[in-house]
């Protein structure tokens, strides 16, 4: 008879004691490591005690490998398998400070998962993707990190809740054969990204590399991204810091398949590529209740087409975007090619973007050269989007170059109480325009539905109309005294149509030299000469030969 059979009872007693002591050891470490309370019995692990080695200290540009030593003699330890085993078995993974090389892909397992670093800047996961041989054929392999429950629609049974805190994740995509996204997730019932640093870049000479830091791909709910830093430094044509989207495969719009309740708050973004910093868009399935506030956006290098976009799917799909708040953000934009903030989708006739509020933001724009290309800081791209509110923002154009830059274009919404300062081509286009201050724009306001209570300083043309408005009233306009080219306070063009029903009163224009306060090249205009004033050296009214001027009582 074997020793084990003779001492079977004793053996099991020792085994149970060992397991209990081992469990106590793990939970003791956990209490010391985490400030927050962890439910008793939660499976947790310290990744170093599990076998990870943080020795990825130097990167060799020539061969694309990480090394332990500065002489590039000893390759760093690949921790892919250790991390994946931990992800397979534990709900909480603690990562002490150090540089951990991960050469393969990682899959986030479990209905609840927390990955917690010791320190945001000193706990580093360095992704090389050198072990990933087949990439970018579908969503799951176009990314370095993906959640196990990813699906193209919301599935309550397989949905996950994930947390990343206090760590850096860095990805150098130096080859187009490698995955184009660092972290892609979908089918989430909750997620928290708090105090993390996502840094993606291209160290190669390849010009068309694209990378996205974080992609909320489909049916993501209750996601908070805060106190974090995003760097996207590729000089490439595509890829952004955060995509908030909904790309389901359903042929119909099911209520549960929404991406919703997304908060992006108090983060810093640094971008050097042509694509958006943040894009909020529906493809197949709705996106709703998105808040983007108290973030700082900075661009350099390559000028982006768009910096922040919010738009619904094109007409061949069914998704809509609604209830988006963009508030208290700071934009420092060195240069851009089209738009800084874009709302809606040009050519859409079926899927409006609705209930978007842009308020209390500061947007600083600079440029080092002249350009004739039309560019717009805040732009509504379609006419079917609705409930668009642009209010209490500060727009500053910090350049001596006279670019064709428009401040705010709002085709079917409300532009209220904004401050627009600088050498803009036009301060505000379209919309109900009330109580704004515009200083330095060549044209203060163009084609408003309503222009009321605005203050316009140093303009060549204060308000210009190419079609009829509801009313132009109680605006104060001071023309540019340093420009002697016959400036105009309020100008109505010949093709504006019949303006006999438009309210036109209470405006004051301050003129200089050869200026004209009111320039009318239209057939019929109702004008109150008692309340519309000219103060200064210029002419009160210019009338074309076919203009009929009616009093308010006619």
Coordinates of C-alpha atoms in Angstrom, one line a residue:
X1 CA 0.0 0.0 0.0
X2 CA 1.4 3.4 -1.0
X3 CA 2.3 6.1 1.5
X4 CA -0.5 8.4 0.1
X5 CA -3.1 5.7 0.7
X6 CA -1.9 5.1 4.3
X7 CA -2.0 8.8 5.1
X8 CA -4.9 9.9 3.0
X9 CA -6.7 11.7 5.7
X10 CA -3.6 13.5 6.9
X11 CA -2.7 14.5 3.3
X12 CA -6.1 16.2 2.6
X13 CA -5.9 18.1 5.9
X14 CA -2.5 19.5 4.9
X15 CA -3.8 20.3 1.4
X16 CA -6.9 22.2 2.8
X17 CA -4.7 24.1 5.2
X18 CA -2.3 25.1 2.4
X19 CA -5.2 26.4 0.3
X20 CA -6.6 28.4 3.1
X21 CA -3.2 29.9 4.0
X22 CA -2.6 30.6 0.3
X23 CA -6.0 32.4 0.1
X24 CA -5.2 34.4 3.2
X25 CA -1.9 35.4 1.7
X26 CA -3.5 36.6 -1.5
X27 CA -6.2 38.6 0.3
X28 CA -3.7 40.1 2.7
X29 CA -1.8 41.4 -0.2
X30 CA -5.0 42.8 -1.7
X31 CA -5.9 44.7 1.3
X32 CA -2.5 46.4 1.4
X33 CA -2.6 47.2 -2.3
X34 CA -6.0 48.6 -2.8
X35 CA -7.6 51.5 -1.1
X36 CA -11.1 50.5 -2.1
X37 CA -13.1 47.8 -0.5
X38 CA -13.1 44.5 -2.3
X39 CA -15.9 42.0 -1.8
X40 CA -14.8 38.9 0.2
X41 CA -14.0 36.0 -2.1
X42 CA -13.2 38.1 -5.2
X43 CA -10.5 36.4 -7.2
X44 CA -7.5 38.8 -7.4
X45 CA -3.9 38.5 -8.4
X46 CA -0.7 40.5 -8.3
X47 CA 0.6 40.1 -11.9
X48 CA 4.3 40.0 -10.7
X49 CA 3.6 37.2 -8.2
X50 CA 1.8 35.4 -11.0
X51 CA 5.0 35.5 -13.1
X52 CA 5.1 38.7 -15.1
X53 CA 8.6 40.3 -15.4
X54 CA 8.8 44.1 -16.0
X55 CA 12.1 44.4 -17.8
X56 CA 11.1 46.1 -21.1
X57 CA 13.5 49.1 -20.6
X58 CA 14.8 50.0 -24.1
X59 CA 13.3 50.1 -27.6
X60 CA 15.5 49.5 -30.6
X61 CA 14.2 51.5 -33.6
X62 CA 16.2 49.4 -36.0
X63 CA 14.7 46.0 -35.3
X64 CA 11.4 47.0 -33.6
X65 CA 12.2 45.0 -30.4
X66 CA 12.2 45.9 -26.7
X67 CA 15.3 45.0 -24.7
X68 CA 16.4 44.7 -21.1
X69 CA 19.7 46.5 -21.6
X70 CA 20.8 49.7 -23.3
X71 CA 23.2 47.8 -25.6
X72 CA 20.2 45.8 -27.1
X73 CA 21.8 42.5 -26.2
X74 CA 19.1 40.9 -24.1
X75 CA 15.5 40.8 -25.3
X76 CA 12.8 41.9 -22.9
X77 CA 10.5 39.3 -21.5
X78 CA 7.2 38.8 -23.4
X79 CA 4.4 38.7 -20.8
X80 CA 1.5 38.0 -23.2
X81 CA 0.8 34.5 -21.9
X82 CA 1.1 35.5 -18.2
X83 CA -1.4 38.3 -18.7
X84 CA -3.8 36.2 -20.7
X85 CA -3.8 33.5 -18.0
X86 CA -4.5 36.0 -15.4
X87 CA -7.3 37.5 -17.4
X88 CA -8.8 34.0 -17.8
X89 CA -9.0 33.3 -14.1
X90 CA -9.1 36.5 -12.1
X91 CA -11.6 39.3 -11.7
X92 CA -9.0 41.9 -10.4
X93 CA -5.5 42.1 -11.7
X94 CA -3.1 44.4 -9.9
X95 CA 0.0 45.6 -11.8
X96 CA 2.9 47.0 -9.9
X97 CA 5.1 49.7 -11.4
X98 CA 7.4 48.6 -14.2
X99 CA 7.6 48.2 -18.0
X100 CA 5.8 45.1 -19.2
X101 CA 6.2 43.9 -22.8
X102 CA 3.2 42.3 -24.4
X103 CA 3.8 41.1 -27.9
X104 CA 0.5 39.4 -28.6
X105 CA -3.2 40.1 -28.4
X106 CA -5.1 40.1 -25.1
X107 CA -8.7 39.1 -24.6
X108 CA -10.6 40.5 -21.6
X109 CA -12.5 37.7 -19.9
X110 CA -15.2 37.6 -17.2
X111 CA -18.5 39.4 -16.6
X112 CA -16.7 41.8 -14.3
X113 CA -13.0 42.6 -14.7
X114 CA -10.7 45.2 -13.1
X115 CA -7.2 46.0 -14.3
X116 CA -5.5 48.3 -11.7
X117 CA -2.0 49.7 -12.0
X118 CA 0.1 51.1 -9.2
X119 CA 0.7 54.5 -10.9
X120 CA -0.5 56.1 -14.1
X121 CA 2.9 57.0 -15.5
X122 CA 5.1 54.3 -14.0
X123 CA 2.9 51.2 -14.6
X124 CA 3.4 50.6 -18.3
X125 CA 2.1 48.0 -20.7
X126 CA 4.1 48.2 -23.9
X127 CA 2.4 46.6 -26.9
X128 CA 4.5 45.6 -29.9
X129 CA 2.0 43.3 -31.6
X130 CA 5.0 41.4 -33.1
X131 CA 3.3 38.1 -32.4
X132 CA 0.0 39.0 -34.1
X133 CA 0.3 37.5 -37.6
X134 CA -3.2 38.0 -38.9
X135 CA -4.9 41.3 -38.3
X136 CA -7.6 43.7 -39.6
X137 CA -9.9 41.1 -41.2
X138 CA -12.7 41.7 -38.6
X139 CA -13.3 43.7 -35.4
X140 CA -11.8 41.1 -33.1
X141 CA -8.5 41.0 -34.8
X142 CA -8.2 44.6 -35.8
X143 CA -7.3 45.4 -32.2
X144 CA -4.6 44.6 -29.7
X145 CA -7.0 44.3 -26.8
X146 CA -10.6 43.2 -27.1
X147 CA -13.3 42.1 -24.7
X148 CA -14.4 38.4 -24.8
X149 CA -18.1 39.4 -24.9
X150 CA -17.8 41.6 -28.0
X151 CA -20.8 41.1 -30.3
X152 CA -22.5 43.1 -33.0
X153 CA -25.5 43.8 -30.8
X154 CA -26.4 43.9 -27.1
X155 CA -26.5 40.5 -25.4
X156 CA -27.3 40.8 -21.7
X157 CA -26.0 37.3 -20.9
X158 CA -22.5 37.9 -22.4
X159 CA -22.2 41.6 -21.7
X160 CA -19.3 42.7 -19.5
X161 CA -18.3 45.4 -17.1
X162 CA -14.6 46.4 -17.3
X163 CA -12.3 48.8 -15.4
X164 CA -8.9 50.2 -16.2
X165 CA -7.2 52.4 -13.7
X166 CA -3.8 53.9 -12.9
X167 CA -1.7 52.7 -15.8
X168 CA -0.1 53.5 -19.2
X169 CA -0.8 51.5 -22.3
X170 CA 1.5 52.2 -25.2
X171 CA 1.4 50.9 -28.7
X172 CA 3.9 51.5 -31.5
X173 CA 2.2 50.5 -34.8
X174 CA 5.1 50.6 -37.2
X175 CA 3.6 48.2 -39.8
X176 CA 0.3 48.2 -41.5
X177 CA 0.0 44.5 -41.0
X178 CA -0.4 45.1 -37.3
X179 CA -3.8 45.8 -35.7
X180 CA -5.1 49.3 -36.2
X181 CA -6.7 49.8 -32.8
X182 CA -5.2 49.5 -29.3
X183 CA -8.4 48.8 -27.3
X184 CA -11.7 47.9 -28.9
X185 CA -14.8 46.9 -26.8
X186 CA -18.4 46.2 -27.5
X187 CA -21.5 44.7 -25.7
X188 CA -20.7 46.4 -22.4
X189 CA -23.1 47.0 -19.6
X190 CA -20.6 49.2 -17.9
X191 CA -17.0 50.4 -18.1
X192 CA -14.6 52.8 -16.3
X193 CA -11.4 54.2 -17.7
X194 CA -9.9 56.3 -14.9
X195 CA -6.5 57.9 -14.7
X196 CA -5.0 56.0 -17.6
X197 CA -2.6 57.0 -20.3
X198 CA -3.2 55.6 -23.8
X199 CA -0.3 56.5 -26.1
X200 CA -0.2 55.3 -29.7
X201 CA 2.3 56.3 -32.3
X202 CA 4.2 55.3 -35.4
X203 CA 8.0 55.2 -35.2
X204 CA 8.5 54.1 -38.8
X205 CA 8.8 56.1 -42.0
X206 CA 5.5 54.7 -43.3
X207 CA 3.2 57.6 -44.0
X208 CA -0.3 56.0 -44.1
X209 CA -0.3 54.3 -40.7
X210 CA -3.6 54.8 -38.8
X211 CA -4.2 53.9 -35.1
X212 CA -7.2 54.4 -32.9
X213 CA -6.6 54.5 -29.1
X214 CA -10.0 53.4 -27.8
X215 CA -13.0 52.2 -29.9
X216 CA -16.4 51.8 -28.2
X217 CA -17.5 49.7 -31.2
X218 CA -21.1 48.5 -30.6
X219 CA -23.8 48.5 -27.9
X220 CA -21.6 50.0 -25.1
X221 CA -23.6 51.3 -22.1
X222 CA -22.7 53.2 -19.0
X223 CA -19.1 54.1 -19.9
X224 CA -17.0 56.7 -18.1
X225 CA -13.7 57.9 -19.4
X226 CA -12.1 60.4 -17.0
X227 CA -8.8 61.9 -15.7
X228 CA -6.9 60.3 -18.5
X229 CA -4.4 61.2 -21.2
X230 CA -4.6 60.3 -24.9
X231 CA -1.8 60.8 -27.4
X232 CA -2.3 59.9 -31.0
X233 CA 0.9 60.7 -32.9
X234 CA 1.0 59.1 -36.3
X235 CA 0.8 61.8 -38.9
X236 CA -1.5 59.4 -40.6
X237 CA -4.7 59.8 -42.6
X238 CA -7.1 58.1 -40.2
X239 CA -7.6 56.9 -36.6
X240 CA -8.7 58.8 -33.6
X241 CA -8.4 59.0 -29.8
X242 CA -11.9 57.8 -29.0
X243 CA -14.6 56.5 -31.3
X244 CA -18.1 56.4 -29.7
X245 CA -20.2 54.5 -32.2
X246 CA -22.7 51.7 -32.8
X247 CA -21.8 49.3 -35.6
X248 CA -24.3 46.4 -35.0
X249 CA -25.1 43.8 -37.7
X250 CA -28.8 44.0 -37.1
X251 CA -30.9 44.8 -40.0
X252 CA -33.4 46.7 -37.9
X253 CA -33.1 49.2 -35.1
X254 CA -33.7 47.2 -31.9
X255 CA -34.1 49.3 -28.6
X256 CA -31.5 47.3 -26.6
X257 CA -28.8 47.8 -29.3
X258 CA -28.0 51.3 -28.3
X259 CA -24.7 52.8 -27.3
X260 CA -25.7 55.1 -24.5
X261 CA -24.8 56.9 -21.3
X262 CA -21.2 57.8 -22.2
X263 CA -19.2 60.3 -20.2
X264 CA -15.8 61.7 -21.4
X265 CA -14.7 64.1 -18.7
X266 CA -11.5 65.8 -17.5
X267 CA -9.1 64.2 -20.0
X268 CA -6.3 65.6 -22.1
X269 CA -5.9 64.8 -25.8
X270 CA -2.9 65.4 -28.0
X271 CA -3.3 64.7 -31.7
X272 CA -1.1 64.6 -34.8
X273 CA -3.1 63.0 -37.6
X274 CA -5.9 63.9 -40.1
X275 CA -8.8 62.2 -38.4
X276 CA -11.0 63.2 -35.5
X277 CA -9.9 63.4 -31.9
X278 CA -13.3 62.2 -30.8
X279 CA -16.1 60.9 -33.1
X280 CA -19.6 60.2 -31.9
X281 CA -21.5 58.5 -34.7
X282 CA -24.1 55.9 -35.4
X283 CA -23.7 53.4 -38.2
X284 CA -26.4 50.7 -37.5
X285 CA -28.0 51.4 -34.2
X286 CA -28.5 54.6 -32.1
X287 CA -26.1 56.5 -30.0
X288 CA -27.5 58.7 -27.2
X289 CA -26.7 60.5 -24.0
X290 CA -23.1 61.4 -24.5
X291 CA -21.3 64.0 -22.4
X292 CA -18.0 65.5 -23.4
X293 CA -16.9 68.1 -20.8
X294 CA -13.9 69.7 -19.1
X295 CA -11.4 68.1 -21.5
X296 CA -8.4 69.8 -23.2
X297 CA -7.7 69.2 -26.9
X298 CA -4.4 70.1 -28.5
X299 CA -3.3 69.4 -32.0
X300 CA 0.1 69.8 -33.7
X301 CA 1.8 68.6 -36.8
X302 CA -0.6 67.4 -39.5
X303 CA -3.8 69.5 -39.8
X304 CA -6.9 67.4 -39.1
X305 CA -10.0 67.5 -41.3
X306 CA -12.2 67.4 -38.2
X307 CA -11.4 67.5 -34.5
X308 CA -14.7 66.5 -32.9
X309 CA -17.6 65.1 -34.8
X310 CA -21.2 64.2 -33.8
X311 CA -23.3 62.8 -36.6
X312 CA -26.0 60.2 -37.5
X313 CA -25.7 57.4 -40.0
X314 CA -26.1 58.1 -43.7
X315 CA -29.4 57.4 -45.3
X316 CA -28.6 53.8 -46.3
X317 CA -28.4 52.9 -42.5
X318 CA -30.8 53.6 -39.7
X319 CA -28.8 54.8 -36.7
X320 CA -29.3 58.2 -35.1
X321 CA -27.3 60.3 -32.6
X322 CA -29.2 62.3 -30.0
X323 CA -28.7 64.1 -26.6
X324 CA -25.0 65.1 -26.8
X325 CA -23.5 67.7 -24.5
X326 CA -20.2 69.3 -25.3
X327 CA -19.4 71.6 -22.4
X328 CA -16.5 73.5 -20.7
X329 CA -13.8 72.1 -23.0
X330 CA -10.6 73.9 -24.1
X331 CA -9.5 73.5 -27.7
X332 CA -6.0 74.6 -28.7
X333 CA -6.0 73.9 -32.4
X334 CA -2.9 74.9 -34.3
X335 CA -4.4 74.4 -37.8
X336 CA -7.2 72.4 -39.3
X337 CA -8.4 71.6 -42.8
X338 CA -12.2 71.7 -42.5
X339 CA -14.0 71.8 -39.1
X340 CA -13.1 71.8 -35.4
X341 CA -16.6 70.7 -34.2
X342 CA -18.9 69.2 -36.7
X343 CA -22.6 68.4 -36.1
X344 CA -24.7 66.3 -38.6
X345 CA -23.9 64.6 -41.9
X346 CA -24.0 66.4 -45.2
X347 CA -26.5 64.9 -47.6
X348 CA -28.6 63.2 -44.8
X349 CA -32.3 63.3 -45.5
X350 CA -33.6 60.6 -43.1
X351 CA -31.4 60.4 -40.0
X352 CA -31.2 63.8 -38.1
X353 CA -28.7 64.4 -35.3
X354 CA -30.8 65.9 -32.5
X355 CA -30.5 67.6 -29.2
X356 CA -26.9 68.7 -29.3
X357 CA -25.7 71.4 -26.9
X358 CA -22.3 73.1 -27.3
X359 CA -21.7 75.5 -24.5
X360 CA -19.1 77.2 -22.4
X361 CA -16.2 76.0 -24.5
X362 CA -13.1 77.9 -25.4
X363 CA -11.7 77.3 -28.9
X364 CA -8.4 78.9 -29.8
X365 CA -7.4 78.7 -33.5
X366 CA -4.0 79.6 -34.9
X367 CA -2.5 79.4 -38.4
X368 CA 0.9 80.1 -39.9
X369 CA -0.2 80.7 -43.5
X370 CA -2.9 82.1 -45.7
X371 CA -5.5 79.8 -47.3
X372 CA -8.5 80.3 -49.5
X373 CA -10.1 77.1 -48.4
X374 CA -13.3 77.6 -46.4
X375 CA -13.0 76.3 -42.9
X376 CA -15.4 76.4 -40.0
X377 CA -14.9 76.2 -36.3
X378 CA -18.3 75.0 -35.2
X379 CA -20.3 73.6 -38.2
X380 CA -23.8 72.1 -38.6
X381 CA -23.4 70.1 -41.8
X382 CA -27.0 69.4 -42.7
X383 CA -30.4 71.0 -42.5
X384 CA -32.4 68.2 -40.9
X385 CA -30.6 68.1 -37.6
X386 CA -32.6 69.8 -34.9
X387 CA -32.4 71.2 -31.3
X388 CA -28.9 72.4 -31.9
X389 CA -27.8 74.9 -29.2
X390 CA -24.5 76.8 -29.5
X391 CA -24.2 79.1 -26.5
X392 CA -21.7 80.9 -24.3
X393 CA -18.6 79.8 -26.2
X394 CA -15.4 81.8 -26.7
X395 CA -13.9 81.5 -30.1
X396 CA -10.5 83.1 -30.7
X397 CA -8.6 83.3 -34.0
X398 CA -5.0 84.0 -33.0
X399 CA -3.3 84.8 -36.3
X400 CA -2.5 87.8 -38.6
X401 CA -3.3 85.6 -41.6
X402 CA -6.6 86.3 -43.3
X403 CA -7.8 82.7 -43.8
X404 CA -11.4 82.0 -44.9
X405 CA -12.4 80.8 -41.5
X406 CA -16.0 80.9 -40.3
X407 CA -16.7 81.0 -36.5
X408 CA -20.1 79.3 -36.2
X409 CA -22.3 77.8 -38.9
X410 CA -25.7 76.7 -37.6
X411 CA -28.2 75.9 -40.3
X412 CA -31.3 75.1 -38.1
X413 CA -30.5 75.9 -34.5
X414 CA -29.7 78.6 -31.9
X415 CA -26.6 80.7 -31.5
X416 CA -26.7 82.5 -28.2
X417 CA -24.3 84.6 -26.1
X418 CA -21.1 83.6 -27.8
X419 CA -17.9 85.7 -27.9
X420 CA -16.1 85.5 -31.2
X421 CA -12.8 87.4 -31.5
X422 CA -10.2 87.6 -34.2
X423 CA -9.6 87.8 -37.9
X424 CA -12.5 85.5 -38.9
X425 CA -13.9 85.6 -42.5
X426 CA -17.4 85.5 -41.0
X427 CA -18.4 85.3 -37.3
X428 CA -21.7 83.5 -37.5
X429 CA -23.7 82.0 -40.4
X430 CA -27.4 81.1 -40.2
X431 CA -29.6 80.2 -37.3
X432 CA -31.3 82.3 -34.6
X433 CA -28.5 84.6 -33.6
X434 CA -29.0 86.5 -30.3
X435 CA -26.9 88.4 -27.9
X436 CA -23.5 87.5 -29.3
X437 CA -20.3 89.6 -29.3
X438 CA -18.3 89.5 -32.5
X439 CA -15.1 91.5 -32.8
X440 CA -12.7 91.6 -35.8
X441 CA -14.6 89.4 -38.3
X442 CA -14.8 90.7 -41.9
X443 CA -18.5 89.8 -41.9
X444 CA -20.1 89.7 -38.5
X445 CA -23.3 87.7 -39.2
X446 CA -24.4 86.2 -42.5
X447 CA -28.0 85.1 -43.4
X448 CA -29.5 84.7 -39.9
X449 CA -33.0 83.6 -39.4
X450 CA -33.1 86.1 -36.6
X451 CA -30.4 88.6 -35.6
X452 CA -31.2 90.3 -32.3
X453 CA -29.3 92.0 -29.6
X454 CA -25.8 91.3 -31.0
X455 CA -22.7 93.5 -30.7
X456 CA -20.4 93.6 -33.7
X457 CA -17.1 95.5 -33.6
X458 CA -14.4 96.2 -36.2
X459 CA -16.4 94.7 -39.1
X460 CA -16.3 95.4 -42.8
X461 CA -19.9 94.3 -43.0
X462 CA -21.9 93.9 -39.8
X463 CA -24.9 91.8 -41.0
X464 CA -25.3 90.6 -44.6
X465 CA -28.5 89.0 -45.9
X466 CA -28.9 87.0 -49.1
X467 CA -32.4 85.9 -48.3
X468 CA -35.3 87.1 -46.0
X469 CA -35.0 86.8 -42.2
X470 CA -37.8 87.0 -39.6
X471 CA -36.2 90.1 -38.0
X472 CA -33.1 92.1 -37.7
X473 CA -33.4 94.2 -34.5
X474 CA -31.5 95.9 -31.7
X475 CA -28.0 95.1 -33.0
X476 CA -25.0 97.4 -32.3
X477 CA -22.5 97.5 -35.1
X478 CA -19.2 99.4 -35.1
X479 CA -17.4 99.3 -38.5
X480 CA -13.7 99.0 -39.0
X481 CA -12.3 102.5 -38.9
X482 CA -8.9 101.2 -40.1
X483 CA -10.3 99.9 -43.4
X484 CA -11.3 102.6 -45.9
X485 CA -13.0 100.3 -48.4
X486 CA -16.6 101.5 -48.0
X487 CA -17.7 99.3 -45.1
X488 CA -21.4 98.5 -44.5
X489 CA -23.4 98.1 -41.3
X490 CA -26.3 96.1 -42.6
X491 CA -26.4 94.9 -46.2
X492 CA -29.2 93.3 -48.1
X493 CA -28.3 91.7 -51.4
X494 CA -30.5 91.9 -54.5
X495 CA -31.5 88.3 -54.5
X496 CA -32.8 88.3 -50.9
X497 CA -36.5 88.3 -52.0
X498 CA -39.4 90.2 -50.6
X499 CA -38.6 91.5 -47.2
X500 CA -41.8 93.5 -46.6
X501 CA -42.8 91.3 -43.7
X502 CA -39.4 91.3 -42.0
X503 CA -39.1 93.3 -38.8
X504 CA -36.2 95.7 -39.2
X505 CA -35.8 98.1 -36.2
X506 CA -33.7 99.3 -33.3
X507 CA -30.3 98.8 -34.9
X508 CA -27.4 101.2 -34.4
X509 CA -24.4 101.5 -36.8
X510 CA -21.2 103.4 -36.0
X511 CA -19.7 104.6 -39.3
X512 CA -16.4 106.2 -40.4
X513 CA -15.2 107.9 -43.5
X514 CA -16.9 106.4 -46.6
X515 CA -19.0 103.8 -44.7
X516 CA -22.7 103.2 -45.2
X517 CA -24.9 102.2 -42.3
X518 CA -27.6 100.5 -44.4
X519 CA -27.1 99.2 -47.9
X520 CA -30.2 97.9 -49.7
X521 CA -30.2 96.3 -53.1
X522 CA -33.7 94.8 -52.9
X523 CA -37.1 95.5 -54.2
X524 CA -39.2 96.0 -51.0
X525 CA -37.9 96.6 -47.5
X526 CA -39.8 97.7 -44.4
X527 CA -37.5 100.1 -42.5
X528 CA -38.0 102.1 -39.3
X529 CA -36.0 105.2 -39.8
X530 CA -36.9 106.4 -36.3
X531 CA -35.1 103.5 -34.5
X532 CA -32.5 102.4 -37.0
X533 CA -29.6 104.8 -36.4
X534 CA -26.3 105.9 -38.0
X535 CA -23.8 107.5 -35.7
X536 CA -20.7 108.8 -37.3
X537 CA -19.3 110.2 -40.6
X538 CA -20.8 107.7 -43.0
X539 CA -24.0 107.7 -45.1
X540 CA -27.3 106.5 -43.5
X541 CA -28.8 104.6 -46.4
X542 CA -27.9 103.5 -49.9
X543 CA -30.8 102.4 -52.1
X544 CA -30.5 100.7 -55.4
X545 CA -32.7 102.0 -58.2
X546 CA -35.4 99.4 -57.8
X547 CA -35.6 99.5 -54.0
X548 CA -38.8 100.5 -52.4
X549 CA -38.4 101.6 -48.8
X550 CA -41.6 101.2 -46.7
X551 CA -42.1 102.7 -43.2
X552 CA -43.1 100.4 -40.4
X553 CA -46.7 101.7 -40.6
X554 CA -47.1 101.1 -44.4

